[in-house]
Amino acid sequence: MSGFFNSSIGRKYAMALSAFFLMFFIVQHFAINLLSVFSPDVFNETSHFMGTNPLVQYGLQPVLLFGVVFHFVMGFILEIRNRNARAVKYAQNNGAANSTWMSRNMIWSGGFILVFLVIHFLDFWFPEINTKFIQGDMSGLLANGEGYRYYEELTHKFVPIWRVALYCVGFIFLSLHLLHGFSSAFQSVGANNKYVKGLKGFGKAYAVLIPLGFIFIALFHHFNH
C-alpha cells in the first residue's frame, strides 16, 4: 500500500477517488439544503433523520471527515511534488498557452475552500456536535420545544450580509476548483477518450450549477428571513 501512494499514478488515482466521494457528498448536501427553500418541515425532518441516524453519525460522518482531510492533504502533497519535479526552469514559460487558469491555480482555490470549510464547520458542524454529544441533546428541538431547530438555525446564519458574501465567494472558488477537478479526476482513473467530451460537458454543468444553487439558497434565506 505504501508503494501505491509513493507512486505518482497511485497518488493521482487516490486523489481522484476522494474527489468522486466528495462530489457525491456535495450533491447530497445540496439536495438536503434545497429542501429548506421549498418546505421547512421536510428540511427539518430530513435534517433530524441525518443528524440522529447511527449509521450516518458513526459510520458515514467519520468517513466523510477522513475524505475531506485526505483530499486536501493529498492535493498539497501532489502540488509540492510537482513543483519539486520541475528541475529545469525555463527563462520564459507561457503557462496560459498550455493550460487553463483553473489547472494552474488549483492549490490556491483549494486553499481558499479549505479556509471556507473551517468557517462552515465553525458555523454548523461544531455547534451541532456540541449540542448532541457534549450537551447530550439529541431531540433536535428548539429551546421552547415547539418544533425542530434546524431550519431556524440555518436561516439565522444567513442574516448577516458579511456571512452571505463569504459563502458566495466560497462557492465561486468551489466552482473554479471543480471546473478543472471534475475532468481531471476522470482522466486520472483512465476514462475512455470517447466519453471525455461528454464528461467535460457534464463536469462544467456540475461545476457551475451546484455552487450556483448553494449561492441561491444563501441569498434566498438572507432576503426572506
XYZ file of C-alpha atoms in Angstrom:
225
model
C 0.000 0.000 0.000
C 2.848 2.395 0.814
C 4.301 1.679 -2.640
C 0.976 2.635 -4.216
C 0.947 6.049 -2.526
C 4.639 6.585 -3.268
C 3.987 6.399 -6.999
C 2.738 9.419 -8.940
C -0.021 7.375 -10.587
C -1.116 5.921 -7.266
C -1.369 9.326 -5.615
C -3.355 10.766 -8.522
C -5.676 7.748 -8.513
C -6.291 8.091 -4.777
C -6.835 11.831 -5.220
C -9.417 11.144 -7.919
C -11.322 8.609 -5.801
C -11.509 11.037 -2.881
C -12.720 13.721 -5.315
C -15.547 11.450 -6.560
C -16.591 10.760 -2.986
C -16.650 14.448 -2.069
C -18.504 15.427 -5.249
C -21.189 12.880 -4.426
C -21.454 14.295 -0.906
C -21.764 17.850 -2.279
C -24.773 16.804 -4.369
C -26.397 15.121 -1.371
C -25.684 18.140 0.838
C -27.129 20.478 -1.791
C -30.279 18.378 -2.193
C -30.986 18.495 1.556
C -30.297 22.228 1.811
C -32.524 22.917 -1.186
C -35.424 21.432 0.760
C -35.217 24.452 3.086
C -36.325 26.676 0.200
C -39.445 24.662 -0.617
C -40.507 23.096 2.692
C -39.090 23.985 6.127
C -40.907 20.991 7.633
C -39.414 18.483 5.192
C -35.990 20.079 5.682
C -36.362 19.748 9.457
C -37.449 16.124 9.242
C -34.646 15.204 6.839
C -32.016 17.045 8.892
C -33.178 15.342 12.071
C -33.019 11.933 10.429
C -29.492 12.589 9.116
C -28.401 14.087 12.425
C -29.601 11.231 14.610
C -29.236 8.179 12.394
C -26.462 5.990 13.922
C -25.232 4.829 10.515
C -24.797 8.417 9.352
C -23.339 9.736 12.605
C -20.964 6.893 13.494
C -20.352 5.372 10.082
C -20.601 7.857 7.235
C -19.626 11.021 9.108
C -16.146 9.772 10.125
C -15.607 8.560 6.550
C -16.588 11.995 5.251
C -14.192 13.764 7.599
C -11.403 11.395 6.593
C -12.223 12.001 2.922
C -12.040 15.780 3.354
C -8.717 15.659 5.200
C -7.268 13.057 2.819
C -8.250 15.040 -0.286
C -6.672 18.273 0.895
C -3.524 16.656 2.283
C -3.033 14.618 -0.893
C -3.674 17.721 -3.011
C -0.978 19.702 -1.232
C 1.450 16.743 -1.436
C 0.886 16.419 -5.184
C 1.391 20.151 -5.684
C 4.652 20.171 -3.712
C 5.997 17.106 -5.525
C 5.023 18.537 -8.916
C 6.865 21.760 -8.158
C 9.936 19.900 -6.926
C 9.894 17.740 -10.059
C 10.360 20.786 -12.286
C 14.126 20.645 -12.131
C 14.534 22.605 -15.362
C 13.330 26.190 -15.148
C 12.632 27.912 -18.404
C 13.592 31.537 -18.822
C 10.169 32.204 -20.246
C 7.163 29.963 -19.723
C 3.808 30.865 -21.161
C 1.678 28.627 -18.946
C -1.549 30.092 -20.271
C -0.769 28.652 -23.697
C -0.701 25.079 -22.409
C -3.155 25.042 -19.513
C -6.173 26.797 -18.087
C -6.148 29.288 -15.225
C -8.038 26.762 -13.057
C -5.486 23.990 -13.574
C -2.568 26.313 -12.753
C -4.207 27.609 -9.580
C -5.820 24.509 -8.066
C -3.630 24.902 -4.980
C -4.969 28.407 -4.350
C -8.622 27.631 -4.986
C -8.239 24.515 -2.828
C -6.616 26.537 -0.061
C -9.449 29.058 -0.025
C -12.017 26.250 0.006
C -10.196 24.753 2.999
C -10.486 28.068 4.862
C -14.140 28.253 3.847
C -14.737 24.722 5.155
C -13.221 25.623 8.530
C -15.618 28.582 8.770
C -18.508 26.362 7.690
C -17.625 23.818 10.376
C -17.474 26.587 12.980
C -20.899 27.799 11.855
C -22.725 24.492 11.684
C -20.813 21.283 12.438
C -19.101 22.181 15.710
C -22.280 23.669 17.275
C -24.144 20.528 16.204
C -21.535 18.260 17.781
C -21.640 20.354 20.938
C -25.433 20.160 21.177
C -25.721 16.433 20.520
C -22.646 14.886 22.070
C -21.483 17.334 24.738
C -24.795 18.721 25.963
C -26.470 15.389 25.231
C -29.484 16.899 23.480
C -30.478 14.575 20.627
C -34.071 15.828 20.446
C -33.368 18.366 17.717
C -35.998 20.648 19.223
C -35.987 24.402 19.690
C -35.399 25.749 23.194
C -39.142 26.233 23.653
C -39.819 22.702 22.426
C -42.021 23.907 19.563
C -40.668 22.073 16.543
C -37.232 21.200 15.241
C -34.426 23.768 15.328
C -32.615 23.042 12.044
C -34.477 25.435 9.751
C -34.330 28.236 12.326
C -30.584 27.751 12.779
C -29.968 27.703 9.025
C -31.906 30.881 8.295
C -30.385 32.652 11.304
C -26.863 32.089 9.940
C -27.713 33.858 6.689
C -28.993 37.075 8.233
C -25.601 38.928 8.358
C -24.668 40.132 4.890
C -20.945 39.553 5.540
C -21.552 35.840 6.095
C -23.696 35.576 2.968
C -20.960 37.334 0.956
C -18.330 34.985 2.401
C -20.378 31.932 1.462
C -20.964 33.254 -2.053
C -17.227 33.825 -2.574
C -16.538 30.363 -1.165
C -18.892 28.729 -3.662
C -17.380 30.734 -6.521
C -13.976 29.275 -5.626
C -15.583 25.836 -5.380
C -16.899 26.294 -8.904
C -13.452 27.294 -10.191
C -11.909 24.296 -8.436
C -14.479 21.897 -9.887
C -14.163 23.246 -13.437
C -10.754 21.593 -13.644
C -11.031 18.984 -10.893
C -14.043 17.148 -12.320
C -12.499 16.234 -15.681
C -9.069 15.764 -14.098
C -10.453 13.143 -11.714
C -11.903 11.088 -14.578
C -8.662 11.346 -16.549
C -6.718 10.116 -13.516
C -8.752 6.904 -13.379
C -8.332 6.340 -17.126
C -11.700 7.397 -18.533
C -12.125 6.262 -22.133
C -11.477 9.012 -24.676
C -14.880 8.535 -26.308
C -16.514 9.611 -23.053
C -14.223 12.587 -22.388
C -16.273 15.133 -24.354
C -19.493 14.157 -22.615
C -17.803 14.115 -19.193
C -16.370 17.582 -19.779
C -19.822 18.918 -20.632
C -21.381 17.274 -17.579
C -18.464 18.438 -15.426
C -18.907 22.060 -16.491
C -22.630 21.887 -15.752
C -21.940 20.350 -12.346
C -19.202 22.881 -11.535
C -21.475 25.821 -12.331
C -24.966 24.712 -11.320
C -24.232 23.144 -7.917
C -22.254 26.116 -6.490
C -24.805 28.475 -8.073
C -27.541 26.522 -6.309
C -25.804 26.947 -2.951
C -25.476 30.686 -3.607
C -29.189 30.835 -4.408
C -30.034 29.138 -1.095
C -27.907 31.594 0.890
C -29.384 34.622 -0.879
C -32.930 33.269 -0.607
C -32.720 32.911 3.157
C -30.970 36.256 3.552
C -33.704 38.167 1.744
C -36.598 36.137 3.121
C -35.622 35.895 6.772
